[in-house]
Short mmCIF file of C-alpha atoms and ligand atoms in Angstrom, two decimals:
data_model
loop_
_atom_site.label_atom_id
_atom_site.label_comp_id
_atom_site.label_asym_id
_atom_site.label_seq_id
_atom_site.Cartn_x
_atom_site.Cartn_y
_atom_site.Cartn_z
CA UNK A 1 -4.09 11.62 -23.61
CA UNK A 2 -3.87 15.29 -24.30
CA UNK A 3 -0.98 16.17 -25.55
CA UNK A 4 -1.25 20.24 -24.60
CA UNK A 5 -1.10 20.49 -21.05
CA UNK A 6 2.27 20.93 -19.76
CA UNK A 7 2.23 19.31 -16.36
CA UNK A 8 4.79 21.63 -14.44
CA UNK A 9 2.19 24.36 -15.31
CA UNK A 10 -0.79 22.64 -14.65
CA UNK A 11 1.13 22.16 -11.11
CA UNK A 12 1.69 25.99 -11.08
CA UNK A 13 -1.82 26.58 -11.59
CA UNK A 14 -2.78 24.74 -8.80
CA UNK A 15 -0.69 26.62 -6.72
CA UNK A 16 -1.94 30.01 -7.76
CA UNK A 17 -5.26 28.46 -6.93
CA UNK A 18 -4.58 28.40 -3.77
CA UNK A 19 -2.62 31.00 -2.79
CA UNK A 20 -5.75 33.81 -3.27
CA UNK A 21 -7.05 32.27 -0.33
CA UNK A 22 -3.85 31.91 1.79
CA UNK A 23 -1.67 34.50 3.68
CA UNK A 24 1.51 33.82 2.37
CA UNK A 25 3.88 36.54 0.97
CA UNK A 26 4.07 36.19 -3.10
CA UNK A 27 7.79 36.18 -2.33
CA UNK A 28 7.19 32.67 -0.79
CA UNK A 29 4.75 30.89 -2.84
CA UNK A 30 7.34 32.49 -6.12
CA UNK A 31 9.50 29.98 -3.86
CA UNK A 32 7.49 26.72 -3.44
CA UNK A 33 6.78 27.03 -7.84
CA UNK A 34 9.71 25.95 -8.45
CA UNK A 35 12.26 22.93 -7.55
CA UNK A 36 15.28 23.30 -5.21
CA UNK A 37 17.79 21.55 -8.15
CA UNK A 38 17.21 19.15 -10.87
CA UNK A 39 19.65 16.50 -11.89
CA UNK A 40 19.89 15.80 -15.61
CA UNK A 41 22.04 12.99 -16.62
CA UNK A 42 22.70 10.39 -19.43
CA UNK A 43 23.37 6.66 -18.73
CA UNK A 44 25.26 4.59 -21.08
CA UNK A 45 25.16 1.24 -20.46
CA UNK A 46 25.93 -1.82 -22.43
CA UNK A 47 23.10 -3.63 -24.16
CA UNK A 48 23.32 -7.57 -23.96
CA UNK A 49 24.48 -7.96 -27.78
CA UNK A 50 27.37 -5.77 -26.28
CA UNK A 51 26.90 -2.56 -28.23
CA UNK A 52 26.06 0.84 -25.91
CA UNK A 53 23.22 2.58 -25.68
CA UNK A 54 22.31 6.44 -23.77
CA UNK A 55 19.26 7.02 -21.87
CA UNK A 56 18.51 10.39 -20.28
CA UNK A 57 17.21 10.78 -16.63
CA UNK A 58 16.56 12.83 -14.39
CA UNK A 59 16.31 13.69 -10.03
CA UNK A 60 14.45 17.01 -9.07
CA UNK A 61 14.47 17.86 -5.52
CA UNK A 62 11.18 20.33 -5.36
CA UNK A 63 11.44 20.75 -0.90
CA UNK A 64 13.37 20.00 1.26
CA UNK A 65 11.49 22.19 4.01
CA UNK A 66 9.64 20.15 5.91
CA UNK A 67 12.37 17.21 5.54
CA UNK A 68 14.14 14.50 3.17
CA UNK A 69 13.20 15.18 -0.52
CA UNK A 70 10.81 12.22 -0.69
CA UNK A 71 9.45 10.38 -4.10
CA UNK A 72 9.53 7.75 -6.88
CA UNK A 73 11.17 6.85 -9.92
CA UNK A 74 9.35 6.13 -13.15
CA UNK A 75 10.72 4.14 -16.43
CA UNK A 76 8.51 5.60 -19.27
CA UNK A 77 9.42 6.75 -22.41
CA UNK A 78 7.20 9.96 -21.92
CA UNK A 79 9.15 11.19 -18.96
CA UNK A 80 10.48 14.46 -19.37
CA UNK A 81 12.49 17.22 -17.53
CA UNK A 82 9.02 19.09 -16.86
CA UNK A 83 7.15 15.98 -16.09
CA UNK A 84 9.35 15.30 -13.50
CA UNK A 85 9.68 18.54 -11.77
CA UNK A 86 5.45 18.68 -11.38
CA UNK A 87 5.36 15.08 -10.23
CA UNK A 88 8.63 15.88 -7.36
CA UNK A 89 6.17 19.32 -6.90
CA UNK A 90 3.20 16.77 -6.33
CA UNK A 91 5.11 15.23 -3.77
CA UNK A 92 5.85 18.08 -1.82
CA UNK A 93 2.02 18.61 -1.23
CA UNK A 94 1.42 15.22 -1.14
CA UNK A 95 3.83 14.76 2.09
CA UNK A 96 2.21 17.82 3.82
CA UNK A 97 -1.36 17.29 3.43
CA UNK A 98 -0.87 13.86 4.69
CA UNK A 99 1.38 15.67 7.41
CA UNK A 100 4.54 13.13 7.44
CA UNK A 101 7.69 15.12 7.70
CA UNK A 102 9.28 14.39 4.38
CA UNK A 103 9.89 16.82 1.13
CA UNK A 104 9.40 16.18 -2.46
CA UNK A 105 11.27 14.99 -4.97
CA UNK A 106 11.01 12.60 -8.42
CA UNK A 107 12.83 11.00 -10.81
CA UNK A 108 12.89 9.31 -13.77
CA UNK A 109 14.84 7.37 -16.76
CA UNK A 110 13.39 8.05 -20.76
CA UNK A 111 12.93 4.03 -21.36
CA UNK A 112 10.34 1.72 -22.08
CA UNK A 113 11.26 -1.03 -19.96
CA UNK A 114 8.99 -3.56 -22.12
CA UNK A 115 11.97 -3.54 -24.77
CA UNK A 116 14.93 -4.51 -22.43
CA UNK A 117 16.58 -7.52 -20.84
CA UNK A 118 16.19 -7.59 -17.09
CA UNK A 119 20.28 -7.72 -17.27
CA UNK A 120 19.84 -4.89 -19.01
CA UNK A 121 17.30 -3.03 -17.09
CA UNK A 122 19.52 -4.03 -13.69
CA UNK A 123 22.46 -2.15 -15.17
CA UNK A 124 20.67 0.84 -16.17
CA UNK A 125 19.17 1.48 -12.59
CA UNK A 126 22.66 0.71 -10.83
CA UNK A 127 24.03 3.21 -13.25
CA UNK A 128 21.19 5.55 -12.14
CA UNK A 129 21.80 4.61 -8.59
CA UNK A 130 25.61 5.27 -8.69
CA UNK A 131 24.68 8.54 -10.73
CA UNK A 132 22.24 9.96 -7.61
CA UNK A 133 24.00 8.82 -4.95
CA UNK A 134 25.56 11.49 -3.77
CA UNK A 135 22.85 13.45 -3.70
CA UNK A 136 20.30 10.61 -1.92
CA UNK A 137 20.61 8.94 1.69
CA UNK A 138 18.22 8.39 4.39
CA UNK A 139 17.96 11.57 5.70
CA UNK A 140 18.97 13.55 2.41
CA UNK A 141 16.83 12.08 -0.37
CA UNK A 142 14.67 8.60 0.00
CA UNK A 143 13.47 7.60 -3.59
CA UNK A 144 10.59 5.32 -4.16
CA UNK A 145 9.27 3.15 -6.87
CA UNK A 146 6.30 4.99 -9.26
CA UNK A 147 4.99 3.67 -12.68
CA UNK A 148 6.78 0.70 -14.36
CA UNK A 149 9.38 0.40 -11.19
CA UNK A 150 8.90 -1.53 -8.34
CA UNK A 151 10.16 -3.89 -5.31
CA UNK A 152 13.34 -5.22 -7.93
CA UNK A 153 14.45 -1.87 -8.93
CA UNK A 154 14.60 -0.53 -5.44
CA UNK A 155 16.47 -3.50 -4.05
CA UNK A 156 18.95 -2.87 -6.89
CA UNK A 157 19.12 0.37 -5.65
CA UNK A 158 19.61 0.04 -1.70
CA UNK A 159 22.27 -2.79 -2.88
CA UNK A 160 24.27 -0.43 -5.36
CA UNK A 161 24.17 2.41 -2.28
CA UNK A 162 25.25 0.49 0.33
CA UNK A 163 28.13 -1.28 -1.88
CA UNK A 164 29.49 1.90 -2.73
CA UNK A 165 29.11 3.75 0.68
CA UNK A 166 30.08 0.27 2.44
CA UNK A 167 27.15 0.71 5.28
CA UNK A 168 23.79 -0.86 5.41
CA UNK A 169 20.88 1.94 5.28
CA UNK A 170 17.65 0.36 3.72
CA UNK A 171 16.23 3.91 4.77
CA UNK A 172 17.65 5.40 1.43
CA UNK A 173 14.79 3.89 -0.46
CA UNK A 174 11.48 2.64 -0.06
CA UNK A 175 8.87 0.13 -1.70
CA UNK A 176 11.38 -2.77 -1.15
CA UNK A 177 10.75 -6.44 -0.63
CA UNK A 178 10.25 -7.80 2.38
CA UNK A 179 13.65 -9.41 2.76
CA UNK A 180 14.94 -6.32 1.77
CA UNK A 181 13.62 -4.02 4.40
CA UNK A 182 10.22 -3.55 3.01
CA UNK A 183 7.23 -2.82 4.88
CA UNK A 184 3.90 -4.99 4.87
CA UNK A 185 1.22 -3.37 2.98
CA UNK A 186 3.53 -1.09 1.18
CA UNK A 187 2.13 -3.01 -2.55
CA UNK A 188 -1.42 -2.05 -1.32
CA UNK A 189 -1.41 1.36 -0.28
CA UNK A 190 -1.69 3.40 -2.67
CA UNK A 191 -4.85 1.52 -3.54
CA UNK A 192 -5.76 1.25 -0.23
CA UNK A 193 -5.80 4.94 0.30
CA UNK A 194 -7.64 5.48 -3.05
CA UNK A 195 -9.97 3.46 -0.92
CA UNK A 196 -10.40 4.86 2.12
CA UNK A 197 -10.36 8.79 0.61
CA UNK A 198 -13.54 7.55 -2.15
CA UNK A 199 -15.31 6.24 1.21
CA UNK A 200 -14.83 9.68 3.48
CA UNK A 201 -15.97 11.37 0.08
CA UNK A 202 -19.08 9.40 0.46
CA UNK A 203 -19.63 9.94 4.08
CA UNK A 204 -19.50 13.42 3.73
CA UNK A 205 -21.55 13.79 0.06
CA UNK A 206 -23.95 11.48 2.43
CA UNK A 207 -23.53 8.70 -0.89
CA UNK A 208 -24.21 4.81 0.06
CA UNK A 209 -21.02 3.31 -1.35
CA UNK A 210 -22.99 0.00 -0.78
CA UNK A 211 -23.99 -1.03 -5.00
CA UNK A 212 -22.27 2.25 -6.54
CA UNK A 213 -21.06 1.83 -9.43
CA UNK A 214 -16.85 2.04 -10.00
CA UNK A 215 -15.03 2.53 -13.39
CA UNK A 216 -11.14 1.93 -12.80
CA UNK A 217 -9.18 3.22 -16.00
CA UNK A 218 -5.26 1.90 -15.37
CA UNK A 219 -5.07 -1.42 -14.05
CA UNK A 220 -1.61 -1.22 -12.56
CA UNK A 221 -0.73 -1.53 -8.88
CA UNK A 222 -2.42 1.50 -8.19
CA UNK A 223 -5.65 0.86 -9.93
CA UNK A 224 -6.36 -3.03 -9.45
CA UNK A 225 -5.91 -2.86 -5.71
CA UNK A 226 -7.99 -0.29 -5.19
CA UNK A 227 -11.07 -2.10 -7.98
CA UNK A 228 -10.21 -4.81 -5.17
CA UNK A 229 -10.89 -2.87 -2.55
CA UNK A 230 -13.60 -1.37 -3.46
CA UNK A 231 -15.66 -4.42 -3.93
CA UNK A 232 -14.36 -5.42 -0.73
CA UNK A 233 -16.19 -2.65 0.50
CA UNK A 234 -19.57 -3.07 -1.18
CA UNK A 235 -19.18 -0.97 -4.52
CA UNK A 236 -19.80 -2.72 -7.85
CA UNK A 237 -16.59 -2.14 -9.88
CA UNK A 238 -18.22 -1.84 -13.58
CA UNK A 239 -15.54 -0.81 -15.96
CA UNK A 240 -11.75 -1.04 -16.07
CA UNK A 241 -9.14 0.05 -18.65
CA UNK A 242 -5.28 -0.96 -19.20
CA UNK A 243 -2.97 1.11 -22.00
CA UNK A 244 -4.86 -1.84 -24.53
CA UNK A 245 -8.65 -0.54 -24.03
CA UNK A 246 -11.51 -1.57 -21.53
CA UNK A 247 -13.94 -3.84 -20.25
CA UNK A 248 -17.68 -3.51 -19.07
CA UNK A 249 -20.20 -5.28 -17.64
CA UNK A 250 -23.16 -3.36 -16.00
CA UNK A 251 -24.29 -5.72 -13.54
CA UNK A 252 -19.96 -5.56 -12.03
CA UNK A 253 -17.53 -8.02 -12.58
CA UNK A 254 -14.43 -9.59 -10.38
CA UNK A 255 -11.81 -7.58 -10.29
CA UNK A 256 -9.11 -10.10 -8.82
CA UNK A 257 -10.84 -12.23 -12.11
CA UNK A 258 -10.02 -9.09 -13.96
CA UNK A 259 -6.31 -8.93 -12.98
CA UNK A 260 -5.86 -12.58 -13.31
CA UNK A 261 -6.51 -12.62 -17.14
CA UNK A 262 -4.38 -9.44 -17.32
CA UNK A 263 -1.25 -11.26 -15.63
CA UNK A 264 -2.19 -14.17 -18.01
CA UNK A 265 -2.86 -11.94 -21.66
CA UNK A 266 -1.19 -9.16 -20.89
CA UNK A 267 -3.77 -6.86 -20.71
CA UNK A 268 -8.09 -6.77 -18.81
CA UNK A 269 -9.40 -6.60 -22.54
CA UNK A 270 -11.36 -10.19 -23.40
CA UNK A 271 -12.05 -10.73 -19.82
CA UNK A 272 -15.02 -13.74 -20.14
CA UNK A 273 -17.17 -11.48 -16.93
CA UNK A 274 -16.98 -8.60 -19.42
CA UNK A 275 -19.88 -7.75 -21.53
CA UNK A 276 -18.61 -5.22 -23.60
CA UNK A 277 -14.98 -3.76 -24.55
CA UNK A 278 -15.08 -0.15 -24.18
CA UNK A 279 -11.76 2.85 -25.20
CA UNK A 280 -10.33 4.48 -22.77
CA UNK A 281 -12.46 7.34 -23.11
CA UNK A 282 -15.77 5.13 -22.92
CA UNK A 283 -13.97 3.83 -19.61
CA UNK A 284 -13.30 7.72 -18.10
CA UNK A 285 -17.19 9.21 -19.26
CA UNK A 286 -19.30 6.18 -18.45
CA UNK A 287 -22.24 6.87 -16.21
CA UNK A 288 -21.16 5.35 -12.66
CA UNK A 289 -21.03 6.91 -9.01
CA UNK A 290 -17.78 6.63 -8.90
CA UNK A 291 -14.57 7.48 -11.24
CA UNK A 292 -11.23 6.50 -10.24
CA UNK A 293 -8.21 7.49 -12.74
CA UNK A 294 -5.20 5.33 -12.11
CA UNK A 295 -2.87 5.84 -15.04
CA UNK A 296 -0.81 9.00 -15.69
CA UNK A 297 -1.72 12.28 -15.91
CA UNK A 298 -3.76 14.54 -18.08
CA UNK A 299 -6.10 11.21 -18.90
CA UNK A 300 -8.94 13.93 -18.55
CA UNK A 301 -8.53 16.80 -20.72
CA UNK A 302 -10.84 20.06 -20.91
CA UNK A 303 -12.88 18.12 -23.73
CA UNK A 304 -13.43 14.84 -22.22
CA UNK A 305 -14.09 16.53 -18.94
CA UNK A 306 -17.51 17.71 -21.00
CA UNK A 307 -18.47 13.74 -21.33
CA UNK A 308 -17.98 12.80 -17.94
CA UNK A 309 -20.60 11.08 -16.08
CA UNK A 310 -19.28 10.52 -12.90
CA UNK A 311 -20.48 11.94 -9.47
CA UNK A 312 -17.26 11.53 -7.75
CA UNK A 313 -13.83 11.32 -8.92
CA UNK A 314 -10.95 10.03 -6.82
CA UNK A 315 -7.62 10.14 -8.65
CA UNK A 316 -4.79 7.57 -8.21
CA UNK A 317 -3.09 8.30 -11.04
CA UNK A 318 -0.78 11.93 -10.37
CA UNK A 319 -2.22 14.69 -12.72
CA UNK A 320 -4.85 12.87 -14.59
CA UNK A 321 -7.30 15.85 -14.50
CA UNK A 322 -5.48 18.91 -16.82
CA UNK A 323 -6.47 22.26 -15.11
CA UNK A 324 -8.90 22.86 -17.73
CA UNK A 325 -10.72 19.71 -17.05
CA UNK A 326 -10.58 20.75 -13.35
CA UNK A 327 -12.57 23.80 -13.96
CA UNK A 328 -15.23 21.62 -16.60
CA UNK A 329 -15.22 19.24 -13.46
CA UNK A 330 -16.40 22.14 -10.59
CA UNK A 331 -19.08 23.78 -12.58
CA UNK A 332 -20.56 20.38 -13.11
CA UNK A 333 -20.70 19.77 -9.71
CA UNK A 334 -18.28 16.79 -9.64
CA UNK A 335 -16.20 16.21 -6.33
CA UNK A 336 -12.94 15.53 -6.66
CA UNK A 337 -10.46 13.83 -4.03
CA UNK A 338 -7.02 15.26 -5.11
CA UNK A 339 -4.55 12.89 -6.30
CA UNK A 340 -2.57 14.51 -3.18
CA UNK A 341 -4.53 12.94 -1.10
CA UNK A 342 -6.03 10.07 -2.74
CA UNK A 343 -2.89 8.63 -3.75
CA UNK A 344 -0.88 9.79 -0.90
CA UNK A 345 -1.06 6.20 1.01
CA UNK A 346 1.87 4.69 -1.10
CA UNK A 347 4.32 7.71 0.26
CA UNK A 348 2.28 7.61 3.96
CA UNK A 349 3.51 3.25 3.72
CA UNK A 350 7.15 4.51 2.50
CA UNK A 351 7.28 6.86 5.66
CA UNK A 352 6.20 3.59 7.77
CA UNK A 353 8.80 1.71 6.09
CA UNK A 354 11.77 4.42 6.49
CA UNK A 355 10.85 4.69 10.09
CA UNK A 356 11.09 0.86 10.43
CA UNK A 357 13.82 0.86 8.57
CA UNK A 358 15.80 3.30 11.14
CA UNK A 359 14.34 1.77 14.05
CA UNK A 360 15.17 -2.47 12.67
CA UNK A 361 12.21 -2.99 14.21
CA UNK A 362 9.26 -4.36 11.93
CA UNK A 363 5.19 -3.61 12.09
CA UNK A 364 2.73 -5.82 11.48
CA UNK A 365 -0.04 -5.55 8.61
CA UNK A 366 -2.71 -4.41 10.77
CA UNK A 367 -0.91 -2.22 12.17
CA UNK A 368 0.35 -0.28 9.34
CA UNK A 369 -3.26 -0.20 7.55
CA UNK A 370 -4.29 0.86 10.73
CA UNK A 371 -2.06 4.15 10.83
CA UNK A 372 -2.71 4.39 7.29
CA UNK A 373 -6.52 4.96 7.70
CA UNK A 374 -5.60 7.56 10.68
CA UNK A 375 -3.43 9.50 8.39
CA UNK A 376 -5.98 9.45 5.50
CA UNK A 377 -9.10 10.61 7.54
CA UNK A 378 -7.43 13.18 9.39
CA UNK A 379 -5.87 14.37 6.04
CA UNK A 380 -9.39 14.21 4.49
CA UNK A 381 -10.66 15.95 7.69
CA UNK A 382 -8.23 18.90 7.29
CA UNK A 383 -9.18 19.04 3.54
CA UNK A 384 -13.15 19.29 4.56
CA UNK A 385 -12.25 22.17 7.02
CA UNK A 386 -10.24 24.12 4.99
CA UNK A 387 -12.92 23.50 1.61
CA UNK A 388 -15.98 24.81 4.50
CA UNK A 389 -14.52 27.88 5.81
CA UNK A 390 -12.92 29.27 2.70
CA UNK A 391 -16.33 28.28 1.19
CA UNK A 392 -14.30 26.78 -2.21
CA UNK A 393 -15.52 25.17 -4.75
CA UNK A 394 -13.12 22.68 -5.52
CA UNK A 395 -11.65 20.22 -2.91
CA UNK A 396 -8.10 20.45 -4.75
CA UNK A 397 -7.74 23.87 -3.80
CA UNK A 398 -8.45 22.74 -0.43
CA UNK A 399 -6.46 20.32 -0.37
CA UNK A 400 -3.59 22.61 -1.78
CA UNK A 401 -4.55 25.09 0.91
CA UNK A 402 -4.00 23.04 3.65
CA UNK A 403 -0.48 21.71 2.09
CA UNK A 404 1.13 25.09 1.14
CA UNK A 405 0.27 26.75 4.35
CA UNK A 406 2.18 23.86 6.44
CA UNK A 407 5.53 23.98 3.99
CA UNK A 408 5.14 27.80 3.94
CA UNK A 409 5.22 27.69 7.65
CA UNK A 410 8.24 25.36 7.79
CA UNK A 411 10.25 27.44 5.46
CA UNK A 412 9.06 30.94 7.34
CA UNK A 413 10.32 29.44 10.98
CA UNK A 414 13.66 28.00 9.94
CA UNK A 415 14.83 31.67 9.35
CA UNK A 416 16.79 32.76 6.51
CA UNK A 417 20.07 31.57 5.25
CA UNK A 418 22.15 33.31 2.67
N1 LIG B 1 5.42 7.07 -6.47
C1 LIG B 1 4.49 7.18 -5.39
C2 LIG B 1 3.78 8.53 -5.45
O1 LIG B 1 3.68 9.14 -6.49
C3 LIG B 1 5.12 6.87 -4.05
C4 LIG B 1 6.25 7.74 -3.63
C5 LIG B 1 6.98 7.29 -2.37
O2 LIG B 1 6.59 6.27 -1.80
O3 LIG B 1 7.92 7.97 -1.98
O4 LIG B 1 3.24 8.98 -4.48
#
């Protein structure tokens, strides 16, 4: 991972992008740069030998325009202030190219989980929980889970809000268990929607998806559902990666196989389908159709952007293409599916969930994949339209296009306020 690119002004970038092509005052888009507020806090909590320990976190709030700050909390010892402004930035895009009327927002706690106690990790994200709630509810500020959290962490979290504000609302946070107030398919999307935006891509490039090759590099939620999917679909997944190195086989291999000796070893490296082990950069420049990055961002840097091989990237992960890498990435002719989009079906199931939620009145699977794939072609769709008749060359500033435009228009009708 490159350790240069700073994401908040990679995020920036892509902004400016966009804005040449849209008619937006500079007054505005100087606006929707930067986040509404960012939370910075320290957590002490008590380890289980008793002695205390301080871990630093963080909530931005990027926009609130088009409604609730929306977005996920991560548990990574990378996460910084900056890190999580882009990603709660991301969000805000995210939410309006996929045209569900939620903000952005993101947080995040400096930890590697991997060295704590569950005990431990439990009273770390109540003490987070009691830390944000005042500034989170159902129809203020609806976190999420995002890398190394999931459906334990936000149950924690709904149970520490409502305890405290003595009410049930299992709208003020999403990616729950079922019992919990979660939503079927909510584990799945964001690798479903990975999915379904790599098989418009084809459509439109006019690619047979049927046999194309697939390198997967992160092998988390995000990136083993959607190696699943994909050979669901036909494609030959070829190569995957996890944060211990990578596996290849050219003929394809299983991917639930893949994941099974993963939940067994710990990591996809000495799969028996696999032929050869490959680095992570062998994973992210082999020769295949298809290139999904599912880890965390700036994977792809402006160097290894030079050695990629891919046709067609679709990115799961949030940021993993630096700007630089972008640019390597257009003149070589390389389509890319924004992580906006791409990845946008785990927010699109949270918005199915909250609405559930509000309603206490609960969707079947098919029926949320279904309204998943609607929201995820018409998104591409919009993306396609906007990428033809500002004749771009890269579908990210399309993408971006499309997104600013509808928050800009929010923020423009609601008047001013002093
Ligand atoms: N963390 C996910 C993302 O980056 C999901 C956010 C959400 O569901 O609110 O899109």
């Amino acid at each position: 991972m490159s350790e240069e690119a700073n994401p908040f002004e990679s995020l920036q970038s892509q902004i400016d992008d966009a804005a040449a092509y849209l008619d937006v005052g500079d007054d505005v888009i100087e606006r929707l740069k930067h986040p509404e507020r960012v939370l910075e806090t320290n957590l002490t909590i008590e380890r289980d030998d008793g002695t205390l320990e301080r871990f630093k976190a963080f909530r931005s709030q990027f926009n609130g325009d088009r409604g609730p700050y929306k977005g996920g909390i991560r548990y990574h010892p990378q996460v910084s202030r900056d890190e999580v402004k882009a990603l709660s930035g991301w969000m805000t895009y995210k939410t309006a190219i996929v045209d569900i009327p939620l903000g952005g927002g993101k947080g995040g706690i400096v930890v590697d989980p991997d060295d704590y106690s569950e005990a431990e990790l439990e009273r770390l994200t109540r003490s987070f929980a009691k830390e944000i709630r005042p500034m989170i509810g159902a129809d203020r500020d609806v976190p999420a889970p995002d890398v190394n959290t999931g459906q334990r962490e936000m149950n924690w979290i709904k149970d520490t809000y409502e305890t405290l504000e003595n009410t049930t609302e299992p709208g003020v946070i999403t990616g729950k268990a079922l019992d919990s107030g979660g939503s079927e398919g909510r584990v799945e999307a964001t690798g479903r929607s990975t999915v379904l935006a790599a098989r418009e891509a084809f459509d439109y490039l006019d690619k047979d998806l049927q046999g194309a090759t697939v390198a997967v590099q992160g092998y988390g939620n995000a990136g083993w559902i959607a190696a699943k999917l994909i050979d669901e679909m036909g494609a030959t997944v070829v190569a995957a990666s996890d944060s211990s190195g990578g596996i290849h086989n050219p003929d394809g291999f299983d991917p639930v196989g893949a994941k099974q000796h993963k939940n067994e070893t710990g990591s996809v490296v000495g799969y028996d389908e696999s032929e050869e082990e490959l680095t992570n950069d062998e994973v992210l420049t082999l020769d295949v159709d298809l290139l999904i990055p599912a880890a965390l961002e700036n994977a792809i840097d402006e160097d290894l952007a030079k050695d990629v091989n891919a046709d067609v990237v679709v990115e799961a992960a949030n940021g993993p293409l630096t700007p630089a890498a972008d640019d390597v990435l257009e003149e070589k002719d390389v389509f890319i599916v924004p992580d906006i989009l791409a990845n946008a079906g785990g927010v699109t199931v949270s918005y199915f969930e909250w609405v559930q939620n509000r309603q206490r009145f609960y969707w079947s699977e098919e029926r949320v994949n279904d309204e998943l794939e609607t929201v995820i072609v018409d998104a591409f769709d919009a993306l396609v339209e906007a990428y033809e008749e500002n004749d771009l060359e890269n579908p990210r500033t399309a993408a971006y296009v499309v997104a600013i435009q509808r928050v800009a228009d929010a923020f423009e009708e609601a008047g001013s306020w002093p």
